[in-house]
Amino acid sequence: MTTSRQREKMISGRAKIAGVMGWPIGHTLSPKVHGYWLHQYGVDGVYIPLAVDPARLEQALGALPVLGFRGCNLTIPHKELAVKIVDRIDPLAQRVGAVNTIVVDEDGRLSGKNTDVYGFQENLMAAGFQPLSGSKTAAVLGAGGAARAIIVALQEFGYSEIRLVNRSTKRAEQCAKDLSEGGTLKIFSWENVTQATKNVEVLVNATPLGMKGQPVLDIDLSNLSPQTWVTDIVYTPRLTDFLLQAKKKGQPIVDGLGMLLHQARPGFFAWFGVDPKVTDSLRRFVLDDT
Ligand code: NAP
């Protein structure tokens, strides 16, 4: 790695600036991801964490062009709120109802995008997954912000039936109502999760269950076919108990770290002009297990 002195030399008065806004922000891995790429590609740029109170999000976003920022990422709890603040929004972000990447356009206006959809799709495809043609069924556990992006990603892949399993029915109903346009969404309760997974081609955990400090996700996988892809968006630990259980059963599995890394690529490209690669050394660097 570079020393801080070497790093200082890489940043000139013309450095391109981007960052990530969240509240709190200390947990974010995004500065590590972008910092790795900035160093790897020798970009004269910086990417910094920005602790922004949701009550001041509009003010903070308005300051981006004033301060010469190329743009920023948004994390919890800003993604939904930003939809109403940006000047332009791409159709995918509008459909998901969340913005996670902002680009300051040449005219100083803010363009909002959602790259979680892309991150989820790229992560699966990088592992060898190929969406089949014809009628396709998937199941998603969870109906929060991440689940919404995943549902849209599955709809974009052509899934005609998406089974939504969520703890609270109200949230599942709202999610199904908002996202029904791209295909059929069927709501299942947690009690019926085994039925929901029957003959699906993809099963996704989009809840925090299984994350360090959270209860494990313990569901019956006996209804899965041998070809069902199982993926988890939790990435601490990288291989959750849920994924290990599926692996033991012989299912193809995909961990959630790749989604985090791939969703960062379009922003890096827009702000710093390089399309970065997701590599094993980046994965090890981000998880500190080199
Ligand atoms: P969120 O909006 O708060 O939604 C959480 C979802 O999980 C809700 O559907 C909630 O159900 C469900 N849930 C929470 N605790 C549960 C429990 N104990 N039992 C059953 N269901 C439970 O959160 P989010 O933004 O969607 O994020 C979800 C997870 O994905 C987090 O762990 C986050 O770190 C991770 N994530 C990963 C990536 C990535 O790039 N890999 C990207 C985004 C998020 P209710 O509706 O009933 O509350």
GROMACS .gro file of C-alpha atoms and ligand atoms in nm:
model
  338
    1MET     CA    1   0.000   0.000   0.000
    2THR     CA    2   0.099   0.361  -0.039
    3THR     CA    3   0.216   0.565   0.259
    4SER     CA    4   0.011   0.873   0.343
    5ARG     CA    5   0.296   1.090   0.203
    6GLN     CA    6   0.284   0.914  -0.133
    7ARG     CA    7  -0.093   0.946  -0.131
    8GLU     CA    8  -0.072   1.321  -0.067
    9LYS     CA    9   0.148   1.353  -0.375
   10MET     CA   10  -0.123   1.185  -0.584
   11ILE     CA   11  -0.377   1.455  -0.496
   12SER     CA   12  -0.327   1.788  -0.674
   13GLY     CA   13  -0.526   2.111  -0.665
   14ARG     CA   14  -0.720   1.975  -0.963
   15ALA     CA   15  -0.822   1.652  -0.786
   16LYS     CA   16  -1.165   1.519  -0.875
   17ILE     CA   17  -1.385   1.499  -0.565
   18ALA     CA   18  -1.666   1.257  -0.474
   19GLY     CA   19  -1.793   1.099  -0.153
   20VAL     CA   20  -2.072   0.917   0.026
   21MET     CA   21  -2.346   1.076   0.238
   22GLY     CA   22  -2.511   0.880   0.517
   23TRP     CA   23  -2.627   0.919   0.880
   24PRO     CA   24  -2.444   0.766   1.055
   25ILE     CA   25  -2.159   0.711   0.809
   26GLY     CA   26  -1.886   0.533   1.007
   27HIS     CA   27  -1.993   0.184   0.894
   28THR     CA   28  -1.958   0.249   0.519
   29LEU     CA   29  -1.707   0.049   0.314
   30SER     CA   30  -1.743   0.273   0.008
   31PRO     CA   31  -1.437   0.498   0.080
   32LYS     CA   32  -1.229   0.181   0.100
   33VAL     CA   33  -1.358   0.055  -0.235
   34HIS     CA   34  -1.314   0.387  -0.418
   35GLY     CA   35  -0.983   0.458  -0.240
   36TYR     CA   36  -0.849   0.123  -0.365
   37TRP     CA   37  -0.945   0.202  -0.724
   38LEU     CA   38  -0.816   0.562  -0.709
   39HIS     CA   39  -0.480   0.425  -0.604
   40GLN     CA   40  -0.485   0.130  -0.846
   41TYR     CA   41  -0.564   0.347  -1.150
   42GLY     CA   42  -0.347   0.641  -1.039
   43VAL     CA   43  -0.640   0.885  -1.049
   44ASP     CA   44  -0.590   1.237  -0.917
   45GLY     CA   45  -0.901   1.221  -0.701
   46VAL     CA   46  -1.053   1.174  -0.355
   47TYR     CA   47  -1.362   0.998  -0.219
   48ILE     CA   48  -1.466   1.093   0.132
   49PRO     CA   49  -1.730   0.992   0.392
   50LEU     CA   50  -1.982   1.272   0.460
   51ALA     CA   51  -2.200   1.254   0.772
   52VAL     CA   52  -2.520   1.432   0.670
   53ASP     CA   53  -2.826   1.465   0.894
   54PRO     CA   54  -3.137   1.372   0.685
   55ALA     CA   55  -3.293   1.708   0.782
   56ARG     CA   56  -3.006   1.878   0.592
   57LEU     CA   57  -2.980   1.644   0.294
   58GLU     CA   58  -3.121   1.897   0.048
   59GLN     CA   59  -2.875   2.160   0.168
   60ALA     CA   60  -2.584   1.915   0.148
   61LEU     CA   61  -2.675   1.799  -0.203
   62GLY     CA   62  -2.717   2.161  -0.315
   63ALA     CA   63  -2.359   2.225  -0.200
   64LEU     CA   64  -2.209   1.956  -0.428
   65PRO     CA   65  -2.180   2.177  -0.740
   66VAL     CA   66  -2.083   2.478  -0.527
   67LEU     CA   67  -1.789   2.283  -0.383
   68GLY     CA   68  -1.684   2.134  -0.716
   69PHE     CA   69  -1.785   1.775  -0.635
   70ARG     CA   70  -1.832   1.539  -0.931
   71GLY     CA   71  -2.109   1.367  -0.734
   72CYS     CA   72  -2.166   1.127  -0.449
   73ASN     CA   73  -2.315   0.802  -0.330
   74LEU     CA   74  -2.603   0.791  -0.084
   75THR     CA   75  -2.654   0.533   0.186
   76ILE     CA   76  -2.902   0.480   0.470
   77PRO     CA   77  -3.125   0.678   0.530
   78HIS     CA   78  -3.096   0.910   0.227
   79LYS     CA   79  -3.176   0.696  -0.077
   80GLU     CA   80  -3.555   0.745  -0.082
   81LEU     CA   81  -3.549   1.110   0.022
   82ALA     CA   82  -3.309   1.202  -0.260
   83VAL     CA   83  -3.566   1.100  -0.524
   84LYS     CA   84  -3.753   1.423  -0.446
   85ILE     CA   85  -3.440   1.640  -0.433
   86VAL     CA   86  -3.242   1.562  -0.750
   87ASP     CA   87  -3.304   1.769  -1.066
   88ARG     CA   88  -3.307   1.468  -1.300
   89ILE     CA   89  -3.373   1.103  -1.225
   90ASP     CA   90  -3.321   0.802  -1.447
   91PRO     CA   91  -3.625   0.576  -1.505
   92LEU     CA   92  -3.477   0.282  -1.311
   93ALA     CA   93  -3.416   0.492  -0.998
   94GLN     CA   94  -3.768   0.633  -1.030
   95ARG     CA   95  -3.910   0.281  -1.053
   96VAL     CA   96  -3.712   0.154  -0.751
   97GLY     CA   97  -3.798   0.470  -0.559
   98ALA     CA   98  -3.438   0.519  -0.444
   99VAL     CA   99  -3.126   0.706  -0.559
  100ASN     CA  100  -2.785   0.573  -0.451
  101THR     CA  101  -2.560   0.759  -0.699
  102ILE     CA  102  -2.561   1.127  -0.789
  103VAL     CA  103  -2.368   1.286  -1.073
  104VAL     CA  104  -2.322   1.662  -1.098
  105ASP     CA  105  -2.387   1.736  -1.466
  106GLU     CA  106  -2.196   1.997  -1.664
  107ASP     CA  107  -2.477   2.248  -1.610
  108GLY     CA  108  -2.444   2.203  -1.232
  109ARG     CA  109  -2.766   2.004  -1.200
  110LEU     CA  110  -2.793   1.680  -1.004
  111SER     CA  111  -2.871   1.353  -1.185
  112GLY     CA  112  -2.994   1.067  -0.966
  113LYS     CA  113  -2.934   0.701  -1.054
  114ASN     CA  114  -2.983   0.364  -0.888
  115THR     CA  115  -2.686   0.133  -0.939
  116ASP     CA  116  -2.795  -0.131  -0.684
  117VAL     CA  117  -3.001  -0.289  -0.965
  118TYR     CA  118  -2.689  -0.314  -1.183
  119GLY     CA  119  -2.475  -0.429  -0.886
  120PHE     CA  120  -2.710  -0.716  -0.809
  121GLN     CA  121  -2.728  -0.828  -1.173
  122GLU     CA  122  -2.353  -0.803  -1.234
  123ASN     CA  123  -2.273  -0.994  -0.917
  124LEU     CA  124  -2.490  -1.288  -1.028
  125MET     CA  125  -2.361  -1.286  -1.384
  126ALA     CA  126  -1.996  -1.265  -1.276
  127ALA     CA  127  -2.058  -1.593  -1.090
  128GLY     CA  128  -2.185  -1.761  -1.408
  129PHE     CA  129  -2.560  -1.709  -1.366
  130GLN     CA  130  -2.755  -1.666  -1.690
  131PRO     CA  131  -3.122  -1.567  -1.689
  132LEU     CA  132  -3.321  -1.839  -1.868
  133SER     CA  133  -3.572  -1.758  -2.137
  134GLY     CA  134  -3.942  -1.831  -2.093
  135SER     CA  135  -4.149  -1.816  -1.776
  136LYS     CA  136  -3.930  -1.765  -1.472
  137THR     CA  137  -3.992  -1.762  -1.098
  138ALA     CA  138  -3.782  -1.611  -0.819
  139ALA     CA  139  -3.827  -1.559  -0.444
  140VAL     CA  140  -3.706  -1.258  -0.245
  141LEU     CA  141  -3.690  -1.253   0.136
  142GLY     CA  142  -3.746  -0.896   0.257
  143ALA     CA  143  -3.929  -0.592   0.121
  144GLY     CA  144  -3.702  -0.305   0.226
  145GLY     CA  145  -3.492  -0.068   0.016
  146ALA     CA  146  -3.247  -0.332  -0.103
  147ALA     CA  147  -3.526  -0.578  -0.184
  148ARG     CA  148  -3.694  -0.317  -0.406
  149ALA     CA  149  -3.379  -0.278  -0.619
  150ILE     CA  150  -3.345  -0.658  -0.638
  151ILE     CA  151  -3.707  -0.702  -0.746
  152VAL     CA  152  -3.654  -0.449  -1.029
  153ALA     CA  153  -3.329  -0.629  -1.123
  154LEU     CA  154  -3.515  -0.961  -1.144
  155GLN     CA  155  -3.795  -0.800  -1.347
  156GLU     CA  156  -3.531  -0.660  -1.584
  157PHE     CA  157  -3.389  -1.014  -1.614
  158GLY     CA  158  -3.738  -1.117  -1.729
  159TYR     CA  159  -3.876  -1.291  -1.419
  160SER     CA  160  -4.249  -1.319  -1.467
  161GLU     CA  161  -4.331  -1.428  -1.110
  162ILE     CA  162  -4.153  -1.291  -0.804
  163ARG     CA  163  -4.254  -1.426  -0.465
  164LEU     CA  164  -4.214  -1.175  -0.189
  165VAL     CA  165  -4.165  -1.311   0.164
  166ASN     CA  166  -4.170  -1.045   0.434
  167ARG     CA  167  -4.221  -1.023   0.809
  168SER     CA  168  -4.467  -0.734   0.789
  169THR     CA  169  -4.750  -0.776   0.539
  170LYS     CA  170  -4.806  -0.402   0.511
  171ARG     CA  171  -4.457  -0.336   0.375
  172ALA     CA  172  -4.481  -0.631   0.136
  173GLU     CA  173  -4.814  -0.499   0.006
  174GLN     CA  174  -4.672  -0.151  -0.050
  175CYS     CA  175  -4.372  -0.297  -0.230
  176ALA     CA  176  -4.593  -0.517  -0.451
  177LYS     CA  177  -4.817  -0.219  -0.531
  178ASP     CA  178  -4.526   0.007  -0.626
  179LEU     CA  179  -4.339  -0.251  -0.833
  180SER     CA  180  -4.618  -0.455  -0.992
  181GLU     CA  181  -4.566  -0.292  -1.333
  182GLY     CA  182  -4.269  -0.510  -1.430
  183GLY     CA  183  -4.433  -0.849  -1.358
  184THR     CA  184  -4.633  -1.046  -1.107
  185LEU     CA  185  -4.547  -1.011  -0.739
  186LYS     CA  186  -4.699  -1.267  -0.503
  187ILE     CA  187  -4.689  -1.211  -0.128
  188PHE     CA  188  -4.606  -1.496   0.114
  189SER     CA  189  -4.586  -1.486   0.493
  190TRP     CA  190  -4.274  -1.613   0.677
  191GLU     CA  191  -4.478  -1.917   0.786
  192ASN     CA  192  -4.514  -2.011   0.419
  193VAL     CA  193  -4.155  -1.949   0.317
  194THR     CA  194  -4.099  -2.315   0.220
  195GLN     CA  195  -4.388  -2.297  -0.029
  196ALA     CA  196  -4.255  -1.968  -0.164
  197THR     CA  197  -3.923  -2.132  -0.254
  198LYS     CA  198  -4.077  -2.422  -0.446
  199ASN     CA  199  -3.938  -2.449  -0.801
  200VAL     CA  200  -3.783  -2.103  -0.801
  201GLU     CA  201  -3.479  -2.041  -1.018
  202VAL     CA  202  -3.334  -1.778  -0.783
  203LEU     CA  203  -3.371  -1.731  -0.406
  204VAL     CA  204  -3.243  -1.405  -0.253
  205ASN     CA  205  -3.201  -1.303   0.110
  206ALA     CA  206  -3.256  -0.926   0.118
  207THR     CA  207  -3.302  -0.901   0.498
  208PRO     CA  208  -3.023  -0.831   0.751
  209LEU     CA  209  -3.072  -1.182   0.896
  210GLY     CA  210  -2.738  -1.364   0.909
  211MET     CA  211  -2.536  -1.045   0.938
  212LYS     CA  212  -2.283  -1.022   1.225
  213GLY     CA  213  -2.483  -0.943   1.540
  214GLN     CA  214  -2.820  -1.042   1.385
  215PRO     CA  215  -3.010  -1.369   1.426
  216VAL     CA  216  -2.931  -1.633   1.161
  217LEU     CA  217  -3.161  -1.689   0.867
  218ASP     CA  218  -3.281  -2.042   0.922
  219ILE     CA  219  -3.529  -2.166   0.662
  220ASP     CA  220  -3.612  -2.503   0.512
  221LEU     CA  221  -3.447  -2.534   0.168
  222SER     CA  222  -3.585  -2.878   0.087
  223ASN     CA  223  -3.818  -2.739  -0.183
  224LEU     CA  224  -3.534  -2.599  -0.395
  225SER     CA  225  -3.447  -2.771  -0.718
  226PRO     CA  226  -3.076  -2.862  -0.763
  227GLN     CA  227  -3.040  -2.575  -1.015
  228THR     CA  228  -3.179  -2.300  -0.788
  229TRP     CA  229  -2.929  -2.015  -0.744
  230VAL     CA  230  -2.912  -1.892  -0.386
  231THR     CA  231  -2.774  -1.548  -0.307
  232ASP     CA  232  -2.747  -1.331   0.003
  233ILE     CA  233  -2.693  -0.958   0.007
  234VAL     CA  234  -2.545  -0.972   0.357
  235TYR     CA  235  -2.164  -0.972   0.322
  236THR     CA  236  -2.042  -0.969   0.684
  237PRO     CA  237  -1.963  -1.258   0.708
  238ARG     CA  238  -1.897  -1.311   0.337
  239LEU     CA  239  -2.037  -1.665   0.355
  240THR     CA  240  -2.346  -1.652   0.576
  241ASP     CA  241  -2.495  -1.960   0.743
  242PHE     CA  242  -2.776  -1.938   0.488
  243LEU     CA  243  -2.529  -1.961   0.198
  244LEU     CA  244  -2.334  -2.240   0.368
  245GLN     CA  245  -2.655  -2.435   0.420
  246ALA     CA  246  -2.742  -2.393   0.050
  247LYS     CA  247  -2.387  -2.486  -0.057
  248LYS     CA  248  -2.402  -2.802   0.151
  249LYS     CA  249  -2.720  -2.894  -0.035
  250GLY     CA  250  -2.535  -2.849  -0.366
  251GLN     CA  251  -2.696  -2.520  -0.478
  252PRO     CA  252  -2.497  -2.266  -0.679
  253ILE     CA  253  -2.440  -1.975  -0.438
  254VAL     CA  254  -2.334  -1.610  -0.472
  255ASP     CA  255  -2.224  -1.392  -0.179
  256GLY     CA  256  -2.331  -1.030  -0.128
  257LEU     CA  257  -1.995  -0.856  -0.136
  258GLY     CA  258  -1.994  -0.849  -0.517
  259MET     CA  259  -2.318  -0.649  -0.522
  260LEU     CA  260  -2.156  -0.380  -0.308
  261LEU     CA  261  -1.848  -0.372  -0.533
  262HIS     CA  262  -2.030  -0.377  -0.867
  263GLN     CA  263  -2.282  -0.108  -0.766
  264ALA     CA  264  -1.983   0.123  -0.707
  265ARG     CA  265  -1.850   0.092  -1.063
  266PRO     CA  266  -2.088   0.325  -1.256
  267GLY     CA  267  -2.030   0.608  -1.005
  268PHE     CA  268  -1.652   0.567  -1.020
  269PHE     CA  269  -1.666   0.577  -1.399
  270ALA     CA  270  -1.888   0.888  -1.406
  271TRP     CA  271  -1.678   1.083  -1.153
  272PHE     CA  272  -1.324   0.967  -1.227
  273GLY     CA  273  -1.338   0.852  -1.593
  274VAL     CA  274  -1.219   0.492  -1.545
  275ASP     CA  275  -1.436   0.179  -1.556
  276PRO     CA  276  -1.283  -0.012  -1.261
  277LYS     CA  277  -1.259  -0.390  -1.227
  278VAL     CA  278  -1.389  -0.600  -0.941
  279THR     CA  279  -1.100  -0.831  -0.855
  280ASP     CA  280  -1.021  -1.086  -0.587
  281SER     CA  281  -0.757  -0.854  -0.441
  282LEU     CA  282  -1.021  -0.580  -0.406
  283ARG     CA  283  -1.249  -0.830  -0.229
  284ARG     CA  284  -0.970  -0.927   0.012
  285PHE     CA  285  -0.875  -0.563   0.069
  286VAL     CA  286  -1.232  -0.461   0.149
  287LEU     CA  287  -1.279  -0.747   0.393
  288ASP     CA  288  -0.933  -0.697   0.547
  289ASP     CA  289  -0.838  -1.062   0.511
  290THR     CA  290  -0.538  -1.028   0.285
  291NAP     P1  291  -3.442  -0.208   0.524
  291NAP     O1  292  -3.498  -0.114   0.423
  291NAP     O2  293  -3.440  -0.169   0.668
  291NAP     O3  294  -3.527  -0.347   0.510
  291NAP     C1  295  -3.501  -0.458   0.591
  291NAP     C2  296  -3.589  -0.575   0.549
  291NAP     O4  297  -3.552  -0.689   0.626
  291NAP     C3  298  -3.737  -0.553   0.573
  291NAP     O5  299  -3.811  -0.621   0.475
  291NAP     C4  300  -3.758  -0.616   0.712
  291NAP     O6  301  -3.888  -0.667   0.732
  291NAP     C5  302  -3.663  -0.734   0.703
  291NAP     N1  303  -3.617  -0.773   0.837
  291NAP     C6  304  -3.538  -0.701   0.921
  291NAP     N2  305  -3.516  -0.771   1.035
  291NAP     C7  306  -3.585  -0.888   1.023
  291NAP     C8  307  -3.603  -1.000   1.107
  291NAP     N3  308  -3.546  -1.005   1.228
  291NAP     N4  309  -3.678  -1.103   1.064
  291NAP     C9  310  -3.738  -1.099   0.941
  291NAP     N5  311  -3.725  -0.993   0.856
  291NAP    C10  312  -3.648  -0.890   0.896
  291NAP     O7  313  -3.293  -0.251   0.488
  291NAP     P2  314  -3.226  -0.261   0.344
  291NAP     O8  315  -3.167  -0.131   0.306
  291NAP     O9  316  -3.324  -0.325   0.253
  291NAP    O10  317  -3.102  -0.359   0.375
  291NAP    C11  318  -3.122  -0.495   0.408
  291NAP    C12  319  -2.986  -0.564   0.423
  291NAP    O11  320  -2.918  -0.564   0.299
  291NAP    C13  321  -2.890  -0.495   0.521
  291NAP    O12  322  -2.825  -0.596   0.593
  291NAP    C14  323  -2.792  -0.421   0.432
  291NAP    O13  324  -2.665  -0.407   0.493
  291NAP    C15  325  -2.785  -0.514   0.313
  291NAP     N6  326  -2.750  -0.447   0.187
  291NAP    C16  327  -2.650  -0.501   0.112
  291NAP    C17  328  -2.617  -0.443  -0.009
  291NAP    C18  329  -2.505  -0.500  -0.091
  291NAP    O14  330  -2.453  -0.428  -0.178
  291NAP     N7  331  -2.466  -0.624  -0.072
  291NAP    C19  332  -2.688  -0.331  -0.056
  291NAP    C20  333  -2.792  -0.279   0.023
  291NAP    C21  334  -2.822  -0.339   0.145
  291NAP     P3  335  -4.007  -0.571   0.788
  291NAP    O15  336  -4.062  -0.500   0.668
  291NAP    O16  337  -4.104  -0.666   0.846
  291NAP    O17  338  -3.945  -0.478   0.889
   0.00000   0.00000   0.00000
